Coordinates of C-alpha atoms in Angstrom, one line a residue:
X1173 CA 186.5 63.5 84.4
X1174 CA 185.2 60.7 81.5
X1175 CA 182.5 59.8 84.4
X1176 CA 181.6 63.7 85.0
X1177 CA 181.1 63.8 81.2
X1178 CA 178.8 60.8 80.5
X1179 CA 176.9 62.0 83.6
X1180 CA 176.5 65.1 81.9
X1181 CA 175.7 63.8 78.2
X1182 CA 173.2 61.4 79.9
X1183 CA 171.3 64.2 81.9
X1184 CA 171.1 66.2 77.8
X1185 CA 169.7 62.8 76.4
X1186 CA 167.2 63.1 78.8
X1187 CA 166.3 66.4 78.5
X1188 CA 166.1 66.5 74.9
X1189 CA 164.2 63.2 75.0
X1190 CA 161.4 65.1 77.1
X1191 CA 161.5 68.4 74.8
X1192 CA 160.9 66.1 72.0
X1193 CA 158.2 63.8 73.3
X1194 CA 156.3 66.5 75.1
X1195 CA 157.2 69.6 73.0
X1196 CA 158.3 73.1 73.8
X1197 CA 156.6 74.6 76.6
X1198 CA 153.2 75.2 75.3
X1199 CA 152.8 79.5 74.6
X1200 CA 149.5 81.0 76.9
X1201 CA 146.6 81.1 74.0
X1202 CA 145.2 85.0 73.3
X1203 CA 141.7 85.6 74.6
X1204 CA 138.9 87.9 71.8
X1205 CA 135.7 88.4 72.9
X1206 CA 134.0 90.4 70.5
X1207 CA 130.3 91.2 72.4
X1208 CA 127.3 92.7 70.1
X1209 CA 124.6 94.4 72.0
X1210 CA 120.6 93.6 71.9
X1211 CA 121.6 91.5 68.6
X1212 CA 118.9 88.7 67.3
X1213 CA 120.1 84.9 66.6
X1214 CA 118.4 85.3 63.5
X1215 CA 120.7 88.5 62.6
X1216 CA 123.5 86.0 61.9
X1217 CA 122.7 84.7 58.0
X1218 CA 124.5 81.4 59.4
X1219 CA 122.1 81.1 61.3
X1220 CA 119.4 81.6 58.5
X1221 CA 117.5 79.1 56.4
X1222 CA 118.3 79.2 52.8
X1223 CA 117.8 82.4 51.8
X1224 CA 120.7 84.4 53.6
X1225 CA 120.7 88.3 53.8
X1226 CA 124.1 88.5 53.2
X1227 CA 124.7 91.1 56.3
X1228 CA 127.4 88.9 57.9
X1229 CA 129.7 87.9 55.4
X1230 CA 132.7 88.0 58.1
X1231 CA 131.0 86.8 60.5
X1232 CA 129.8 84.0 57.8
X1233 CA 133.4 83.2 57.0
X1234 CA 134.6 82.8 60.8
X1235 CA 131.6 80.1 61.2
X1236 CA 132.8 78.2 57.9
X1237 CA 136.2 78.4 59.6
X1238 CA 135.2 77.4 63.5
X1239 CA 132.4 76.2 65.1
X1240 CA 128.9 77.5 65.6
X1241 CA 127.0 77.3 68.9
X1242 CA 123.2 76.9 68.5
X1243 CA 121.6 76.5 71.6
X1244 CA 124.0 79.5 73.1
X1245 CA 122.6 81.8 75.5
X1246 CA 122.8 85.2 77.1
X1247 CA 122.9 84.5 81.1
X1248 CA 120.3 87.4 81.6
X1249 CA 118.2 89.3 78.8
X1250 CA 119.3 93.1 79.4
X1251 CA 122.5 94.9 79.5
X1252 CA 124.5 95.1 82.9
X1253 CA 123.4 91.6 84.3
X1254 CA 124.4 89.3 81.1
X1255 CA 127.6 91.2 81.2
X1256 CA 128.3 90.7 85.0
X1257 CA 127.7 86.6 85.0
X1258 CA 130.2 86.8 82.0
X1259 CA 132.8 88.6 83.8
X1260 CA 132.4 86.7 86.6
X1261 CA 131.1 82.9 85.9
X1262 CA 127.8 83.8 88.9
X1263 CA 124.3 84.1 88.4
X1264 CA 123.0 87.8 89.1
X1265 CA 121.5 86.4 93.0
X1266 CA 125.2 85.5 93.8
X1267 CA 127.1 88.1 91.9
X1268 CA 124.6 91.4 92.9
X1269 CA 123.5 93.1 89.6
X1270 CA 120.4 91.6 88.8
X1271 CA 119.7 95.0 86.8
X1272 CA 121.1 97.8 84.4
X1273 CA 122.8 100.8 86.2
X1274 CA 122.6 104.1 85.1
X1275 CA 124.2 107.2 83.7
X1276 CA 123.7 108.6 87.3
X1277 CA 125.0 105.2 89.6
X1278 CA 127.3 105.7 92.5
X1279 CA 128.4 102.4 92.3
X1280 CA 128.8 99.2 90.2
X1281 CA 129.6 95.1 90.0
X1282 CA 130.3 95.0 93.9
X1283 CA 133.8 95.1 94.5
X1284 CA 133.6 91.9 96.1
X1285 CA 133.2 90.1 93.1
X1286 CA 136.2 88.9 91.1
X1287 CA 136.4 89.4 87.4
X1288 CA 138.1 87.6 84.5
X1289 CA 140.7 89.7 83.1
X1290 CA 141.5 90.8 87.1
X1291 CA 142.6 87.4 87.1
X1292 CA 144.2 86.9 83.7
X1293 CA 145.4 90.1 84.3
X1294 CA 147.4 88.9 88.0
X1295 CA 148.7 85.4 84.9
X1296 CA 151.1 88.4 83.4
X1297 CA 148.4 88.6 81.0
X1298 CA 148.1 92.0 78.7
X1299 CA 144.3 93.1 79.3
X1300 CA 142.2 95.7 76.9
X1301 CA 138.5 96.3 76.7
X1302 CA 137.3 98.5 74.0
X1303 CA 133.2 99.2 74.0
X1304 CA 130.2 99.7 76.7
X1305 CA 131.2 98.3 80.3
X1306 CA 127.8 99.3 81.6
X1307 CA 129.3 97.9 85.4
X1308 CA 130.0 101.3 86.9
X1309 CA 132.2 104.1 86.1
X1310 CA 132.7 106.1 89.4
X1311 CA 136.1 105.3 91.5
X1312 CA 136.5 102.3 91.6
X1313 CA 133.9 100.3 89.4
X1314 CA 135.4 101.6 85.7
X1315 CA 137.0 98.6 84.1
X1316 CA 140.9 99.6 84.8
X1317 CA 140.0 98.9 88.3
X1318 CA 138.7 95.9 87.6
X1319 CA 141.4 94.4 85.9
X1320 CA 141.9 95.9 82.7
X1321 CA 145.1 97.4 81.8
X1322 CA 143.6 99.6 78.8
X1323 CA 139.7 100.7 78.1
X1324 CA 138.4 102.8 75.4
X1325 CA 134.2 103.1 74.9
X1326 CA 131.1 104.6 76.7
X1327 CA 130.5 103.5 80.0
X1328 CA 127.3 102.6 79.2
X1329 CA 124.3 102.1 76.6
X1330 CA 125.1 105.0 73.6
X1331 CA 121.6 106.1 74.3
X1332 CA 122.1 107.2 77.8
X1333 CA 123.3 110.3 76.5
X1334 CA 123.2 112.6 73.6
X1335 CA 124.8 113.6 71.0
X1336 CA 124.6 116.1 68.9
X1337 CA 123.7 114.2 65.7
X1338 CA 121.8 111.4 66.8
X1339 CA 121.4 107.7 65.6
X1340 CA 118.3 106.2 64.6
X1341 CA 116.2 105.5 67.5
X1342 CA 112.4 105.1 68.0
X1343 CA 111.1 107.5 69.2
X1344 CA 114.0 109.6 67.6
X1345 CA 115.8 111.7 70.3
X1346 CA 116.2 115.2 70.1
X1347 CA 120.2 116.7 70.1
X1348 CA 122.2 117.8 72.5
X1349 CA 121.0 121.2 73.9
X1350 CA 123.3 123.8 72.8
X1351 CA 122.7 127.0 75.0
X1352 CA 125.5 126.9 78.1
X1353 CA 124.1 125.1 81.3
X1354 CA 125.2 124.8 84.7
X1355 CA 125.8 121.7 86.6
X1356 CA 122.5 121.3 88.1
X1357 CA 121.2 120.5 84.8
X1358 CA 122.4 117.0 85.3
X1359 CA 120.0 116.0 87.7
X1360 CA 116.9 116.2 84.9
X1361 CA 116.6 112.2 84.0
X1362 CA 115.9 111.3 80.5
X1363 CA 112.3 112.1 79.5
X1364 CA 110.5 109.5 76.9
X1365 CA 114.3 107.9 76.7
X1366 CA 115.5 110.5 75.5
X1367 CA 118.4 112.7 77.0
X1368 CA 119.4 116.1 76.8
X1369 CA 121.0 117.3 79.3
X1370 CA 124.4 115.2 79.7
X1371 CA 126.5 114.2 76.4
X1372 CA 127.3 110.7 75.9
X1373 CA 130.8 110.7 76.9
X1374 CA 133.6 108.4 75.1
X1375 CA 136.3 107.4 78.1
X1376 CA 140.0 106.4 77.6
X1377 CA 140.6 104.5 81.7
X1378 CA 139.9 107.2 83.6
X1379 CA 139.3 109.8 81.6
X1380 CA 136.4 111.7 79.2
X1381 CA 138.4 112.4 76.2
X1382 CA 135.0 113.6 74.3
X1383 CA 131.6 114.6 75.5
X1384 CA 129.4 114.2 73.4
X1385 CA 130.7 111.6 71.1
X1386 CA 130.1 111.4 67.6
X1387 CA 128.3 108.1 67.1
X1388 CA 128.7 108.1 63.8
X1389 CA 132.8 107.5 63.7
X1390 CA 133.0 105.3 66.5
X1391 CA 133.0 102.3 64.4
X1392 CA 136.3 103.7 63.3
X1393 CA 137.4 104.3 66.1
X1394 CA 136.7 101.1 67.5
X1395 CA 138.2 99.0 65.0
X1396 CA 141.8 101.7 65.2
X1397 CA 142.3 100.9 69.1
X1398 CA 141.7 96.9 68.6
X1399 CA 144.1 96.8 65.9
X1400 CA 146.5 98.4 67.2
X1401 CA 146.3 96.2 70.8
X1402 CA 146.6 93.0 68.9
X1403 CA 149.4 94.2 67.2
X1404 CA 151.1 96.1 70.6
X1405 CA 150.9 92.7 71.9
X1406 CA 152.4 90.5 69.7
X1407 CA 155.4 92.9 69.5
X1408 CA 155.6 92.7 73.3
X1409 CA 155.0 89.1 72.8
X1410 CA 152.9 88.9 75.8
X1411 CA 149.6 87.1 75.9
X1412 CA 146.2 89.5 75.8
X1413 CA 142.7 89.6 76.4
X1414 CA 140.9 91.5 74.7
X1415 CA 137.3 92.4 75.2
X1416 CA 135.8 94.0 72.9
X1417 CA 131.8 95.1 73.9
X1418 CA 130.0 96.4 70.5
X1419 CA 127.6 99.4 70.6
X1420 CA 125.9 97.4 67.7
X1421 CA 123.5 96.7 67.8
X1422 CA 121.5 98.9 70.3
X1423 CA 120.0 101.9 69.4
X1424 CA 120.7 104.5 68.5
X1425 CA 122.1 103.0 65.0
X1426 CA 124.6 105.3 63.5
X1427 CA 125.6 103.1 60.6
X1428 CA 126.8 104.8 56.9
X1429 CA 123.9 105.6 54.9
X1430 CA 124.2 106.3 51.2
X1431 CA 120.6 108.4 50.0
X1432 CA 118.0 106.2 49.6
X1433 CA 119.3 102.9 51.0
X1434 CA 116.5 102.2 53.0
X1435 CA 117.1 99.5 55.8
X1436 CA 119.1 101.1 59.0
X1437 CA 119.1 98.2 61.0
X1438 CA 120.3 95.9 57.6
X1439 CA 123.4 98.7 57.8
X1440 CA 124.3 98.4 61.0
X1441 CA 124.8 94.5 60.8
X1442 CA 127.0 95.0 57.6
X1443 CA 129.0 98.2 59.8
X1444 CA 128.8 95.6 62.9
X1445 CA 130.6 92.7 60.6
X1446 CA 133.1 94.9 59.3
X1447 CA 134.6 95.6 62.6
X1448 CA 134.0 91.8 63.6
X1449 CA 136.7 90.9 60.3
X1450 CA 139.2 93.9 60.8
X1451 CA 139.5 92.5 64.4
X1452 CA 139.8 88.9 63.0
X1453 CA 142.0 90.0 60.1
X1454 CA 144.6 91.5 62.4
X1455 CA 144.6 88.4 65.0
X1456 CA 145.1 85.6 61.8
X1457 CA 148.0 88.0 60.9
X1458 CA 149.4 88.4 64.0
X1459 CA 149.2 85.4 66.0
X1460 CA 146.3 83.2 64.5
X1461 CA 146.8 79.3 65.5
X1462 CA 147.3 80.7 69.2
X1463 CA 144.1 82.8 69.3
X1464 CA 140.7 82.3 70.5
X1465 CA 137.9 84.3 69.4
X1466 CA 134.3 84.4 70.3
X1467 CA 131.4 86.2 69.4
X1468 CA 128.4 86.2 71.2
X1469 CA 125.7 88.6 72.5
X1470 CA 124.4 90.0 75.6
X1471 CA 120.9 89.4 75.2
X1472 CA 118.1 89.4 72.2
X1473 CA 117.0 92.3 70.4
X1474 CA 114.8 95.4 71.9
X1475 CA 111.0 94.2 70.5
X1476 CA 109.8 97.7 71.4
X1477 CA 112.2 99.7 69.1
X1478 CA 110.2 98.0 65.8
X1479 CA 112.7 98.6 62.8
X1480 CA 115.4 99.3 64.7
X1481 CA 115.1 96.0 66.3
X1482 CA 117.1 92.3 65.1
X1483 CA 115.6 89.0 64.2
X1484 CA 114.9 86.3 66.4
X1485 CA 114.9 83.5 64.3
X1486 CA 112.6 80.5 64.7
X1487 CA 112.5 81.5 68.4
X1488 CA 108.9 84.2 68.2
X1489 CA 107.3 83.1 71.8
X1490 CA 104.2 82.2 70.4
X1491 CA 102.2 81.7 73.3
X1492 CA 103.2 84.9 74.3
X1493 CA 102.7 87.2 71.2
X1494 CA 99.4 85.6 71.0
X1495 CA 98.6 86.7 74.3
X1496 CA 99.7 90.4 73.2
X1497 CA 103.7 91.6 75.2
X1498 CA 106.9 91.1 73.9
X1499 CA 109.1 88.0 74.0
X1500 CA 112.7 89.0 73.5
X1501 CA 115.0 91.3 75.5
X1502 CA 114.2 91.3 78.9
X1503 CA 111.7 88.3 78.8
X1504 CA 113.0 84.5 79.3
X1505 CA 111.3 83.5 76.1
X1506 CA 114.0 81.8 73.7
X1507 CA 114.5 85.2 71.8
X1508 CA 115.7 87.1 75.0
X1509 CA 118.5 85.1 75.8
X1510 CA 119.5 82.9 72.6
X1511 CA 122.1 84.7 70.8
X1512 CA 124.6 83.9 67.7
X1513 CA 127.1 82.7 69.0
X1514 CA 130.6 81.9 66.8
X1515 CA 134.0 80.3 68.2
X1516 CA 137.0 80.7 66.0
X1517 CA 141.0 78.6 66.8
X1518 CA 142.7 77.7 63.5
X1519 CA 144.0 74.1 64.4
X1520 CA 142.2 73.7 67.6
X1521 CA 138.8 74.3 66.9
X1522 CA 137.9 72.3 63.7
X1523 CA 136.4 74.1 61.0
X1524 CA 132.8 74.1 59.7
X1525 CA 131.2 72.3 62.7
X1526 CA 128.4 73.0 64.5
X1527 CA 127.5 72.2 68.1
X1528 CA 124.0 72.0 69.7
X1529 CA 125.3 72.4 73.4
X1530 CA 123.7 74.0 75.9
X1531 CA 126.0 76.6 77.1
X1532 CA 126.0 80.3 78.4
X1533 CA 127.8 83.3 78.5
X1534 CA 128.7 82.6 82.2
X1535 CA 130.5 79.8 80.7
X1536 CA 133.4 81.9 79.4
X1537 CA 134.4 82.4 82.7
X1538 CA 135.7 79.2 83.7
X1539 CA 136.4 77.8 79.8
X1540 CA 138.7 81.0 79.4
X1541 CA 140.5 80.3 82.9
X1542 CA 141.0 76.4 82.2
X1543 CA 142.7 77.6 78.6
X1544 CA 144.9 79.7 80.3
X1545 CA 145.7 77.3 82.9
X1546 CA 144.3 79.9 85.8
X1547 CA 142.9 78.0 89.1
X1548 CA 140.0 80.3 89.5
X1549 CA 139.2 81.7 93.4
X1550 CA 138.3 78.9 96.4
X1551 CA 136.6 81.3 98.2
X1552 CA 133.3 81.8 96.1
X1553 CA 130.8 79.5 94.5
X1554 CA 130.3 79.2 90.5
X1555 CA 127.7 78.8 88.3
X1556 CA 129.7 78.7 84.7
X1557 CA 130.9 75.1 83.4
X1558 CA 134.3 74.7 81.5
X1559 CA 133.2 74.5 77.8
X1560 CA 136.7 73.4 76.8
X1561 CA 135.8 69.8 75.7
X1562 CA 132.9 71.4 73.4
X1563 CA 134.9 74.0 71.6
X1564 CA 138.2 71.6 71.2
X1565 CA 136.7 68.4 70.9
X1566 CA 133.0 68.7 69.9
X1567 CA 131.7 66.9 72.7
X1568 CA 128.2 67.6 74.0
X1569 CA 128.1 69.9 77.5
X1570 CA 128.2 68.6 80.8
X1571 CA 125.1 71.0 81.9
X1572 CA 121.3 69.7 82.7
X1573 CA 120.0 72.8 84.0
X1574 CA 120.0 76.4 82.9
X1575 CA 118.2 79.0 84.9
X1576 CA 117.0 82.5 82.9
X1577 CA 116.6 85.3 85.8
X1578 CA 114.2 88.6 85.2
X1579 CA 115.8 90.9 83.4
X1580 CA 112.9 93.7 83.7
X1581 CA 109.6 91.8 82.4
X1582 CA 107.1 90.1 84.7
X1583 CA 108.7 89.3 88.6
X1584 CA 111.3 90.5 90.4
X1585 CA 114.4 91.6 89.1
X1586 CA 117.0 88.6 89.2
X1587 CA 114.1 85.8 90.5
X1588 CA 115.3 82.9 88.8
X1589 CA 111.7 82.1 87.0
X1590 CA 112.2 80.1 84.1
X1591 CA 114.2 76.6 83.9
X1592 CA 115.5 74.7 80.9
X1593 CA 116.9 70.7 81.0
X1594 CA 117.4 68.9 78.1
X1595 CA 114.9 70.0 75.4
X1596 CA 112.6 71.2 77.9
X1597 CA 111.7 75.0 79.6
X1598 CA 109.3 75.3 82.1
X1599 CA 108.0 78.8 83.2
X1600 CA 107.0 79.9 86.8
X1601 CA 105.6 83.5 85.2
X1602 CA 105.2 85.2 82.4
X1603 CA 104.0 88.9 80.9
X1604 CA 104.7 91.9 81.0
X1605 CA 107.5 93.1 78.5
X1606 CA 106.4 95.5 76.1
X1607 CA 106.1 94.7 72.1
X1608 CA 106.6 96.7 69.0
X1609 CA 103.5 99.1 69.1
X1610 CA 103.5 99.2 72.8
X1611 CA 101.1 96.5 73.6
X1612 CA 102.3 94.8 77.0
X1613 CA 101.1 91.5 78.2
X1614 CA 100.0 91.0 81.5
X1615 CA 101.7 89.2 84.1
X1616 CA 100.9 85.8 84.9
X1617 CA 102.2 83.3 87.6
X1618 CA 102.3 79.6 86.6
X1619 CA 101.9 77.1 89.2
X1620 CA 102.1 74.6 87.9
X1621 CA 104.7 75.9 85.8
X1622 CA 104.4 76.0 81.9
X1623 CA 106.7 73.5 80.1
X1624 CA 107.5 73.8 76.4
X1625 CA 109.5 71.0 74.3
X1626 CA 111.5 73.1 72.3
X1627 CA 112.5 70.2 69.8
X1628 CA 108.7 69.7 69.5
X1629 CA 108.1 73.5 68.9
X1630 CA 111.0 76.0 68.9
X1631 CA 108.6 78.9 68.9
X1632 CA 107.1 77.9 71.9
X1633 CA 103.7 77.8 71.5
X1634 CA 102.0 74.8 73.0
X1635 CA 103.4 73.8 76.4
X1636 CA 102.8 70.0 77.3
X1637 CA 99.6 69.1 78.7
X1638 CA 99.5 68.8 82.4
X1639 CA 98.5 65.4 82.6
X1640 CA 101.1 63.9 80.4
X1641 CA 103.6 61.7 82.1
X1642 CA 106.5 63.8 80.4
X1643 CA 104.5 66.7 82.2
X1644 CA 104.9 65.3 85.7
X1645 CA 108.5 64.0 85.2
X1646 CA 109.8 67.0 83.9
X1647 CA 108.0 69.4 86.3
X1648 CA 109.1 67.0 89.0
X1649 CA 113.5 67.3 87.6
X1650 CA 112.6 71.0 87.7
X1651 CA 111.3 71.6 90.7
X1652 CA 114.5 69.8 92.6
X1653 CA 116.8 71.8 90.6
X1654 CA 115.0 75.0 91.1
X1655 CA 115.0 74.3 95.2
X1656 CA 118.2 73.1 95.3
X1657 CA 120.0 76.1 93.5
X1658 CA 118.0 78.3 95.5
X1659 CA 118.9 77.0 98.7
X1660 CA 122.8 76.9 97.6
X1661 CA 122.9 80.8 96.9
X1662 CA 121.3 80.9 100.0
X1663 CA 123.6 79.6 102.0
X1664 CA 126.8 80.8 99.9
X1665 CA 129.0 83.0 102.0
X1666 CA 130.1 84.6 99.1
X1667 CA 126.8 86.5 98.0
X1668 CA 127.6 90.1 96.7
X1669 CA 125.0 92.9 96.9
X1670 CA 125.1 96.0 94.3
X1671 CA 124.7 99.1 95.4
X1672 CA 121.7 101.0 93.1
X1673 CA 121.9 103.9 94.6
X1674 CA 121.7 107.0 92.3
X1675 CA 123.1 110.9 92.3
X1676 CA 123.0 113.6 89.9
X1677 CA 126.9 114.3 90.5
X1678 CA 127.6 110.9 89.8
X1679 CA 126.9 111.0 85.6
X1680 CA 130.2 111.3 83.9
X1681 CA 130.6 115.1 82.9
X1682 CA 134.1 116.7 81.7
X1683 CA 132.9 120.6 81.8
X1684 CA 129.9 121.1 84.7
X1685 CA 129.7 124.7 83.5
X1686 CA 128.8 124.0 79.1
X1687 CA 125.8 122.5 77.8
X1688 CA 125.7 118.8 77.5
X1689 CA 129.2 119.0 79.6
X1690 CA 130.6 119.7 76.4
X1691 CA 134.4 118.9 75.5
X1692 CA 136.9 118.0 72.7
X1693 CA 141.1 117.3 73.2
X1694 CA 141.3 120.8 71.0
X1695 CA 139.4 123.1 69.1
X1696 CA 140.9 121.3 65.5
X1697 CA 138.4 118.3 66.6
X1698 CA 135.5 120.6 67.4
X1699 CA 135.9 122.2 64.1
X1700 CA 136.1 118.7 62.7
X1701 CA 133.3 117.7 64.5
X1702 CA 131.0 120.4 63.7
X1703 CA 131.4 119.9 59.7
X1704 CA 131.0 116.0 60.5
X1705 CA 127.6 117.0 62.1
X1706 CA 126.4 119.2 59.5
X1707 CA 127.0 117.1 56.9
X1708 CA 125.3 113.9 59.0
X1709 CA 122.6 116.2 59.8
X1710 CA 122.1 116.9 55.8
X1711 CA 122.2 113.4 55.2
X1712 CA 119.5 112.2 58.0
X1713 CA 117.4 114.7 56.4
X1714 CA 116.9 113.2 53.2
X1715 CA 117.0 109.4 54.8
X1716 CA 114.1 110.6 56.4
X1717 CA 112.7 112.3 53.2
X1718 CA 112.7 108.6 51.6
X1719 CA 111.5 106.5 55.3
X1720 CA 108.5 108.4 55.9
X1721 CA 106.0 105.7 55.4

């Protein structure tokens, strides 16, 4: 018996010598990514010289408190590609969607492809997406069948739609038609990008729980449902991700105007960072040293919509502007695809550091999966690194190459046609992305390619002369990556094609027989609504009273 019992107290020693030398076991870490839309690096005022706008004083804190990623970037420079690498860790020519969808797509990310929270989700994971999906919304391409438990938003850009008070937008779309309609209606496409014909429909997973929404309270509405997940979550104590994709900054803007205030766009970014610190207020109350947060954006801001559009920063694509075109969304100048990007982890990520990495959205993919300790698929090739080391540790990434695909300028959609190593870009064409006032440079093909040093010039206006040695050596690195990556997605089993196929039935529409598919949950909220849009409608008036110019 006295043997059975020292066996027994030596087998506790042990035990409680390993709890107290390795620690309890350690709890899964909570997953935020907060997601703005066409938003500028130069929009964050961190990111600013010395005179800050003081639009992002939220966003301002959470950098003073974590670590800010300069040399971030967008993996494409338009909506529904960026957002597809992100979800899935794979270039656009490996994961299919090398190009937006619409309000009238059949189809979505090919079901082929596997997502992030799908797999977080299958790691006992709690998984809620708030905000534009923009990967499909028929069947089975709307977020809850692709992995998350919860989703809330538009299932697409809020201009692919109207409403019946609109945003800013330029040009400035009409409202909704009010006289009844039929169902063919929804086969007219937008005119002048503007629509008419279908409302802009705010989904809860499967469902249209208001067509058309009221732009101007989603904000609230936003922030409401991400509170109350993070809270949800910590009382089921079970670890979440939660995505959250902003309508912010794409038009149209629908921030709160008081008469004569003058700058929409300067609005929207304050609106934008108030939802960005009610969403980090309620994580630091409710599990903060166990939660990651990230904000970053899908691409740079629209050029073409003028005031309504962000700042780029430093990054202006000289050689192209001087050439007349645009070089920001859509284009793989630095302003398309270099976004603010802001990771937040109270006593993992140290505070008030900044990190000149060069790093992608497609890295959050594999970084996210390596936190949580999730062996990502076998089956398929990846083009995301694991970012963990730079977040935690501050160490400098592990990536020579990054590729920027077409995202609509000059090219083919997806055509991997402009390489960046070190401090170095080169371009295999350029052109044809339109610029505020319409102007649209011309296509060119470079061959050789251009090369810019961005530490030499961040604006990118003088590429390296030709002859230079640092010409030939760099165009020489670039031209073995290029071939090489190329020749890997070519022979990768695991390709996925989208589907682009449109049909009129297709557009999300909770009542076929009323104009604009018009619904509410009850006649209190249309009553509601329709004294919300008078009153917006009185307001819009005067702002444009005072903007007329």
């Amino acid at each position: 018996m006295a043997e059975a019992f020292s066996a027994w107290m030596l087998v506790c020693g042990l035990l409680l010598h390993t709890v107290s030398r390795h620690g309890a076991p350690a709890k899964k870490p909570n997953f935020i990514i907060i997601l703005a839309d066409d938003i500028g690096w130069g929009d964050l005022d961190a990111n600013q010289g010395e005179e800050k706008s003081n639009n992002t004083p939220h966003l301002n804190l959470m950098a003073e408190q974590g670590l800010r990623l300069t040399d971030f970037h967008s993996p494409a420079s338009t909506c529904s590609p960026s957002r597809a690498a992100m979800l899935t860790g794979r270039y656009g020519l490996r994961n299919g969607v090398t190009r937006n969808f619409a309000a009238r797509s059949v189809a979505g990310l090919p079901l082929s492809e596997v997502t992030l929270p799908r797999l977080l989700q299958e790691a006992a994971y709690h998984t809620a997406m708030i905000g534009k999906w923009h990967l499909g919304h028929n069947g089975p391409y709307g977020p809850t069948s692709r992995g998350f438990d919860y989703y809330l938003g538009i299932p697409y850009s809020n201009d692919m739609g109207c409403t019946d008070v609109p945003g800013h937008n330029l040009p400035q779309c009409p409202a909704c038609e009010s006289s009844e309609g039929t169902r063919l209606q929804r086969s007219a496409r937008a005119r002048g990008g503007c629509y008419s014909k279908v409302g802009l429909p705010l989904m809860e997973n499967r469902s249209i729980v208001e067509q058309p929404l009221d732009l101007w309270t989603l904000t609230e509405r936003y922030a409401s449902a991400a509170t109350g997940i993070i809270h949800a979550a910590r009382q089921r104590g079970q670890p979440y991700l939660l995505y959250v994709a902003l309508a912010h900054m794409h038009v149209p803007l629908a921030p709160p105007l008081h008469p004569h205030s003058g700058d929409v766009y300067a609005a929207s970014l304050r609106e934008m960072d108030r939802l960005v610190g009610a969403v980090k207020s309620a994580s630091d109350a409710a599990d903060k040293d166990n939660t990651l947060i990230l904000f970053t954006g899908d691409n740079g801001p629209w050029e073409r919509k003028c005031q309504y559009s962000g700042s780029v920063g430093p990054f202006v694509g000289k050689w192209q502007t001087s050439r007349g075109g645009g070089s920001a969304k859509q284009t793989t100048w630095e302003g398309g695809h270099r976004v603010p990007t802001v990771a937040y982890w109270p006593g993992r990520i140290p505070a008030n550091t900044t990190n000149s990495a060069l790093l992608s959205g497609m890295d959050i993919f594999p970084t996210l999966l390596s936190l949580a300790e999730v062996a990502p698929p076998s089956d398929r090739r990846y083009d995301g690194i694991d970012a963990t080391n730079v977040l935690l540790r501050g160490e400098p990434a592990a990536r020579e190459f990054l590729f920027h695909p077409n995202s609509g300028a000059a090219g083919r959609f997806g055509d991997l046609q402009t390489v960046r190593t070190r401090t170095h870009k080169a371009f295999f064409i350029t052109g044809a992305a339109q610029a505020c006032g319409g102007a649209t440079g011309r296509q060119q093909l470079h061959d050789p390619p251009l090369i810019f040093d961005l530490q030499r010039g961040e604006a990118e206006e003088t590429p390296v002369q030709v002859e230079a040695p640092e010409y030939r050596a760099v165009a020489e690195r670039v031209a073995r990556a290029r071939e090489a990556l190329l020749w890997d997605i070519a022979t990768d089993e695991s390709v996925s094609a989208a589907d682009y196929s449109t049909d009129a039935s297709a557009a999300p529409c909770c009542e076929p027989t009323r104009a604009a598919c018009r619904c509410r949950a009850d006649a209190h909220a249309d009553a509601h609504a329709d004294a919300h849009a008078d009153n917006r409608l009185k307001e819009q008036h005067a702002d444009n009273d005072v903007d007329v110019h």
